[in-house]
Short mmCIF file of N, CA and C in Angstrom, two decimals:
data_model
loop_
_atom_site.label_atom_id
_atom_site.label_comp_id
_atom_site.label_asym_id
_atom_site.label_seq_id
_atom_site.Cartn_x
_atom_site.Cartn_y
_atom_site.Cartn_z
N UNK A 13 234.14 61.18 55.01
CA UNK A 13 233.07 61.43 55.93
C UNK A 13 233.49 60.96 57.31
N UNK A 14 232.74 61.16 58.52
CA UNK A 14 232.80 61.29 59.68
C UNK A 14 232.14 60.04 60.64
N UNK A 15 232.79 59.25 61.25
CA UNK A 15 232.09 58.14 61.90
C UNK A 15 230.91 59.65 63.29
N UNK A 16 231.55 60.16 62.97
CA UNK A 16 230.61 60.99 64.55
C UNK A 16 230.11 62.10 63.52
N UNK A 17 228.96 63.06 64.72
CA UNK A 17 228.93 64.09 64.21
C UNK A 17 230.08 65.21 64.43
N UNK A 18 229.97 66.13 63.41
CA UNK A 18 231.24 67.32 63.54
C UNK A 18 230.59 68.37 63.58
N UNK A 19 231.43 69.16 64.28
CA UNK A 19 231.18 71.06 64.16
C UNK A 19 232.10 71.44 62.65
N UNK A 20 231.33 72.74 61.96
CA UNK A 20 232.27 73.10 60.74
C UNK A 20 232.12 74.32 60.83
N UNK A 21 232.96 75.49 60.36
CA UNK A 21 232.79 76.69 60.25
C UNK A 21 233.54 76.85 59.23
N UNK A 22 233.04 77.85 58.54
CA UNK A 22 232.96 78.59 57.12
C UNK A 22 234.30 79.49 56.69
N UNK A 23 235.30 79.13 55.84
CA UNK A 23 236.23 79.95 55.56
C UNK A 23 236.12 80.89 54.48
N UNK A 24 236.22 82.23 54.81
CA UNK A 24 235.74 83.12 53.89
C UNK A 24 236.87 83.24 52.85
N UNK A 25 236.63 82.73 51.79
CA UNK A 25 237.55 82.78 50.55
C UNK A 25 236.59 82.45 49.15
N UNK A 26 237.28 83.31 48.30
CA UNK A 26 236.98 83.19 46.96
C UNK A 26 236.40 81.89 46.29
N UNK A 27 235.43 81.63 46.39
CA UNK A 27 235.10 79.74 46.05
C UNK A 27 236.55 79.25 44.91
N UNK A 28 236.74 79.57 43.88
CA UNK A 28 237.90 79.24 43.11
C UNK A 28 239.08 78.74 44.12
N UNK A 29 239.41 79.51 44.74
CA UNK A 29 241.14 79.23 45.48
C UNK A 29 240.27 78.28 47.03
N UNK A 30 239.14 78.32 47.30
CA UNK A 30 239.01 77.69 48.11
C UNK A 30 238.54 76.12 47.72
N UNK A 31 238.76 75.91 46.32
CA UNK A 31 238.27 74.76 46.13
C UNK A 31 240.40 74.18 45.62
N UNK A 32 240.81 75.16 45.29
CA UNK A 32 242.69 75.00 44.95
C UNK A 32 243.03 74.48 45.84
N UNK A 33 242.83 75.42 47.71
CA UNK A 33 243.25 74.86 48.93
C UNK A 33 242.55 73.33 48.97
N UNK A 34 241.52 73.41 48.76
CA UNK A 34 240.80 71.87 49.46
C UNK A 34 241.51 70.61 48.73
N UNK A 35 241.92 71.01 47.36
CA UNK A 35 242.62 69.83 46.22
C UNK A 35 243.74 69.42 46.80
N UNK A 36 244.79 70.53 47.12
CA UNK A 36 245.85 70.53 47.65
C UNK A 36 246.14 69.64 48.73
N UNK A 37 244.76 70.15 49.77
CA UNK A 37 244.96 69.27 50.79
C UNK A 37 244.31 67.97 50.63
N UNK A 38 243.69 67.67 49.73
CA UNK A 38 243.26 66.47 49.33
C UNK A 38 244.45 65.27 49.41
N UNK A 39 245.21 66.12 48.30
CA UNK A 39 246.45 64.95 47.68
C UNK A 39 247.47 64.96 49.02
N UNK A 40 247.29 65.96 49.98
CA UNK A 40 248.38 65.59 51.20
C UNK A 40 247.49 64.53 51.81
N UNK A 41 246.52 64.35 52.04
CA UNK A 41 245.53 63.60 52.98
C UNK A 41 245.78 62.04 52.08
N UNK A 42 245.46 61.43 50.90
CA UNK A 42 245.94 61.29 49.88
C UNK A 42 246.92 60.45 50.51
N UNK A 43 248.24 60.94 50.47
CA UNK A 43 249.63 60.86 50.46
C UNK A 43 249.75 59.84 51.75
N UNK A 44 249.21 60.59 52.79
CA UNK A 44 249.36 60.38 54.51
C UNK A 44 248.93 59.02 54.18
N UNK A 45 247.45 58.83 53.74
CA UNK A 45 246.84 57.73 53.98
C UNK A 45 247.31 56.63 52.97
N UNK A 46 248.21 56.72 52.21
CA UNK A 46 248.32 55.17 51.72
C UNK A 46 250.21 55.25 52.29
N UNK A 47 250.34 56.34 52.91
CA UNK A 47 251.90 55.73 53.65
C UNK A 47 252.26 55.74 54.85
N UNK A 48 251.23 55.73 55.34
CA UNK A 48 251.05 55.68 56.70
C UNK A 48 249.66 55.36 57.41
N UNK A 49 249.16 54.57 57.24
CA UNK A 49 248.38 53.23 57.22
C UNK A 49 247.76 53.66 59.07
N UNK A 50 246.84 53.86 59.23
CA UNK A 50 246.32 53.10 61.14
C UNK A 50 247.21 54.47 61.66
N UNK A 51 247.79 55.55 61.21
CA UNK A 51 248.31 56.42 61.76
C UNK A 51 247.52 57.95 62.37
N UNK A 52 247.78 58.03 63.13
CA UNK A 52 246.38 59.53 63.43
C UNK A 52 247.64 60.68 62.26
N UNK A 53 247.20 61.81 62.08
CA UNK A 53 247.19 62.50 61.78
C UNK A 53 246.94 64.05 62.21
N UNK A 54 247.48 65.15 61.80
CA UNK A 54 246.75 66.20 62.42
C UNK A 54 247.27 67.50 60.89
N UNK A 55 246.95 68.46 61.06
CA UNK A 55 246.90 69.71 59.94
C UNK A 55 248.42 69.67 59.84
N UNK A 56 249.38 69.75 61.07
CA UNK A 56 250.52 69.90 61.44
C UNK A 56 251.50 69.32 60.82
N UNK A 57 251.33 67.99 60.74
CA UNK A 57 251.47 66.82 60.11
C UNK A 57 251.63 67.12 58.75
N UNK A 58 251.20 67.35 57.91
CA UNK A 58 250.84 67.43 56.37
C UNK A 58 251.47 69.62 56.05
N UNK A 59 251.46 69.94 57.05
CA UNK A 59 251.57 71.21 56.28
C UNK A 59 252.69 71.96 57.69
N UNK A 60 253.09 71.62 58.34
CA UNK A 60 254.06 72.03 59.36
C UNK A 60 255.43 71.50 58.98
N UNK A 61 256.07 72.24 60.13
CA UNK A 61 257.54 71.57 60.36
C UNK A 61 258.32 72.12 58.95
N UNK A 62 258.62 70.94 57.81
CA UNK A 62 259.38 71.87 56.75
C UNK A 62 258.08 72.26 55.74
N UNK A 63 257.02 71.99 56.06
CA UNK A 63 256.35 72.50 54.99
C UNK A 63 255.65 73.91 55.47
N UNK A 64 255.94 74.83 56.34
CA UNK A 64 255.52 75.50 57.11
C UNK A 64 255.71 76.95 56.00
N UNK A 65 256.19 77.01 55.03
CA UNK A 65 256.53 77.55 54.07
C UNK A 65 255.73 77.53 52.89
N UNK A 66 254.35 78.38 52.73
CA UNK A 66 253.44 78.21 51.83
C UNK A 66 254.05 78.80 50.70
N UNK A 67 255.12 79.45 50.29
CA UNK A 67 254.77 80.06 49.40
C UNK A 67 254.40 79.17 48.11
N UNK A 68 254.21 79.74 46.79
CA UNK A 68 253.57 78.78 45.62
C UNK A 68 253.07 77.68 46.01
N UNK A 69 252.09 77.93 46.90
CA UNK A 69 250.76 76.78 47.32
C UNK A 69 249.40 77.27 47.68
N UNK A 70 248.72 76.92 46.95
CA UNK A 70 247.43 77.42 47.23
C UNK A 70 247.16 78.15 48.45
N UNK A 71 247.55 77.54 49.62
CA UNK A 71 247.82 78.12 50.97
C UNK A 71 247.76 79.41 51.47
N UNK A 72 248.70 79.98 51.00
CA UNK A 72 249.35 81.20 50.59
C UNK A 72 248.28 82.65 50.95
N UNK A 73 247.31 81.78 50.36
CA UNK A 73 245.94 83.07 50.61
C UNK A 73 245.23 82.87 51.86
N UNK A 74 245.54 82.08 52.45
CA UNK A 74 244.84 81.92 53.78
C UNK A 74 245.99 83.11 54.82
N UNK A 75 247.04 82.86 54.41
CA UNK A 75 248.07 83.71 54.98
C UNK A 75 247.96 85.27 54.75
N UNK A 76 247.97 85.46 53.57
CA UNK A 76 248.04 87.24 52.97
C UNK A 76 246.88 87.68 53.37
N UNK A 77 245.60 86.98 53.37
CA UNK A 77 244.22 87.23 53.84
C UNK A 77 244.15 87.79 55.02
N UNK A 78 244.83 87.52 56.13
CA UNK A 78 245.56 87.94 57.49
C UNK A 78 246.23 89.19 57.53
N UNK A 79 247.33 88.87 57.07
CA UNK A 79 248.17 90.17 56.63
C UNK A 79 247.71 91.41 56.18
N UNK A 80 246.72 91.07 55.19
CA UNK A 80 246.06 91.92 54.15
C UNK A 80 244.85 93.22 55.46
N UNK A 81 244.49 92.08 56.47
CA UNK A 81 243.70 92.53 57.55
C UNK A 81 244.23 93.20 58.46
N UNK A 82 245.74 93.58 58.22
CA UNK A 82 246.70 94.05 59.58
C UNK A 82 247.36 93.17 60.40
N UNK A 83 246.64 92.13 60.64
CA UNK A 83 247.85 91.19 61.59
C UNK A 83 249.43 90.89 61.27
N UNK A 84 250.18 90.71 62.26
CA UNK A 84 251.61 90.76 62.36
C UNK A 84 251.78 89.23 61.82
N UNK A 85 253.23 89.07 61.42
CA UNK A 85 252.96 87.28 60.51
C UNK A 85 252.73 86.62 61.59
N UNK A 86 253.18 86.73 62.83
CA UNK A 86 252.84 85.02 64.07
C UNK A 86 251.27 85.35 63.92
N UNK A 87 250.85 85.87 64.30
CA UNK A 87 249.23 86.13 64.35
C UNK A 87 248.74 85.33 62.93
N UNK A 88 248.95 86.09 61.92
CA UNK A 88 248.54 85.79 60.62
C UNK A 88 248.84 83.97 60.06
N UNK A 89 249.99 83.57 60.89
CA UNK A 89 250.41 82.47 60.65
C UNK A 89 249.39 81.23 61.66
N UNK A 90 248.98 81.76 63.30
CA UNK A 90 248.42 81.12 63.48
C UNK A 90 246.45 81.00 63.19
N UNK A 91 246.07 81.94 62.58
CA UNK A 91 245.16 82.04 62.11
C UNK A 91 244.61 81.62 60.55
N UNK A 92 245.60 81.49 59.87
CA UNK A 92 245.83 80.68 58.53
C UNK A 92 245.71 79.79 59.01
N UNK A 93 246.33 79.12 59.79
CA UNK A 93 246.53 77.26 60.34
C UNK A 93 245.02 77.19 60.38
N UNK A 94 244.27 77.91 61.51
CA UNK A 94 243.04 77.47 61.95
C UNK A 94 242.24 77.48 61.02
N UNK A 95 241.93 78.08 59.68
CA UNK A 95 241.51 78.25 58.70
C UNK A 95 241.57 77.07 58.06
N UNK A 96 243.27 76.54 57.63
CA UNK A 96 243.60 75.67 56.91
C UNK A 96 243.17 74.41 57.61
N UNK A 97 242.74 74.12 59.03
CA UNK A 97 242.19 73.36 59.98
C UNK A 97 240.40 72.64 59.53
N UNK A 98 239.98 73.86 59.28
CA UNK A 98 238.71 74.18 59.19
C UNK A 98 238.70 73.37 57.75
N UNK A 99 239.24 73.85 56.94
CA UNK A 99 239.08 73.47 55.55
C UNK A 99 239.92 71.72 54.99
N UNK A 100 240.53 71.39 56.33
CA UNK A 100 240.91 69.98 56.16
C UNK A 100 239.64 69.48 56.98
N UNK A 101 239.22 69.59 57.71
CA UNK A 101 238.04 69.65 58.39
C UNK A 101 236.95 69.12 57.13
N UNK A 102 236.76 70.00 56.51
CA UNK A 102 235.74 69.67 55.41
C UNK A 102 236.09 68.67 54.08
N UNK A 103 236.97 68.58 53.67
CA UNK A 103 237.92 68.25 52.61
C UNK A 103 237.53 66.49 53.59
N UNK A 104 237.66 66.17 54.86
CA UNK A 104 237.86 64.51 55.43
C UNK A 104 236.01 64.20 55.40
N UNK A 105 235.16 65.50 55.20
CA UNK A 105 233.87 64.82 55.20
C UNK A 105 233.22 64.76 54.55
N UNK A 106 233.92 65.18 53.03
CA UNK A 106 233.29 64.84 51.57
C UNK A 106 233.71 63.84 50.76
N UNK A 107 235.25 63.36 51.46
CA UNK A 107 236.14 62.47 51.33
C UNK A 107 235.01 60.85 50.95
N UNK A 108 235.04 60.05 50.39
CA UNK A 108 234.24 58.92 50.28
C UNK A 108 235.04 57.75 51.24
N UNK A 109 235.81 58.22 51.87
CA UNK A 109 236.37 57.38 52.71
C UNK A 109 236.08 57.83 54.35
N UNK A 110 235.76 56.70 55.03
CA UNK A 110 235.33 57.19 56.49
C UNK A 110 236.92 57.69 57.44
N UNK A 111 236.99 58.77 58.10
CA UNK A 111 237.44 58.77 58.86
C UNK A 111 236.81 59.34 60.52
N UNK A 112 238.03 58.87 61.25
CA UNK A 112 237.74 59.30 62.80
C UNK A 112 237.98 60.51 62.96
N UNK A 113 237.58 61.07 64.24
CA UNK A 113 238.32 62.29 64.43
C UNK A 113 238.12 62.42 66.14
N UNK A 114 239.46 62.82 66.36
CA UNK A 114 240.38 62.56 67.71
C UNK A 114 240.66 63.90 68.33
N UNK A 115 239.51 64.23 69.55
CA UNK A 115 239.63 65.79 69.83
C UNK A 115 240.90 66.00 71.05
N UNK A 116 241.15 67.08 70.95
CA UNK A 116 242.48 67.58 71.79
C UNK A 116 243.05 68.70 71.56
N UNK A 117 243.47 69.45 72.14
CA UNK A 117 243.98 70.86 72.18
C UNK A 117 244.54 71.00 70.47
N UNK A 118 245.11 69.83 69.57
CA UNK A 118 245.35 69.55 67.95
C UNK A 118 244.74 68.39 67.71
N UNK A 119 243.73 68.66 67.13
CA UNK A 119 242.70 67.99 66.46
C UNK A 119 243.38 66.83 65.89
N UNK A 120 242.80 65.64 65.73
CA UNK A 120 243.81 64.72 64.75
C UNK A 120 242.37 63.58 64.32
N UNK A 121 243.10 63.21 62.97
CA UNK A 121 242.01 62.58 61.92
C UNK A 121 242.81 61.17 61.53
N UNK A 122 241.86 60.25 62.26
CA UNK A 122 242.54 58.79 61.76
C UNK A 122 241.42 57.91 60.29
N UNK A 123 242.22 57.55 58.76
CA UNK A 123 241.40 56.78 57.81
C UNK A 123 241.26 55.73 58.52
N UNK A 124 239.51 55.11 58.91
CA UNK A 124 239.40 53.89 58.91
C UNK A 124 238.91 53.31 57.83
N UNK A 125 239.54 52.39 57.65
CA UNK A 125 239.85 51.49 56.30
C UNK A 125 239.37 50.01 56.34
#
């Protein structure tokens, strides 16, 4: 949950795979927070850089969902992110643990503990 109030918007996906994505990103959120302690965070963080490569990850459908709509992959790639944004977004405010959230052109989510 959220020390402030938040804005949320709605990712249109299959409830099943949208509850796969939210697990997924659970256990990265998960991960971050017991190894990296007092650290901000952002989507980027947990699913960029070498992990930028969804395939066989729940993920995956936030991507083809794009594709599937006509967009070219950069398009499709940065519109998955914002999706996958949205849905880490929700995943930190059902969470039973409080976190912050740190606005800026990339959003970033600090566990206070």
């Amino acid at each position: 949950m959220f020390e402030s109030e938040e804005r949320f918007h709605e990712v249109n996906v299959p409830v099943e795979q949208k509850q796969r994505i939210k697990d997924f990103l659970q256990g990265s959120v998960y991960c971050w927070c017991k190894n990296r302690k007092h650290e901000q965070f952002k989507l980027q963080d947990l699913l960029g850089g070498d992990n930028t490569d969804w395939t066989g990850t729940p993920l995956i459908v936030l991507y083809l969902r794009h594709i599937d709509a006509g967009h070219d992959h950069d398009s499709a790639m940065k519109t998955a992110a914002q999706d996958a944004g949205w849905l880490l977004k929700q995943v930190l405010n059902e969470d039973g643990r409080k976190f912050q959230s740190h606005p800026g052109y990339t959003r970033s989510y600090e566990w206070v503990s």
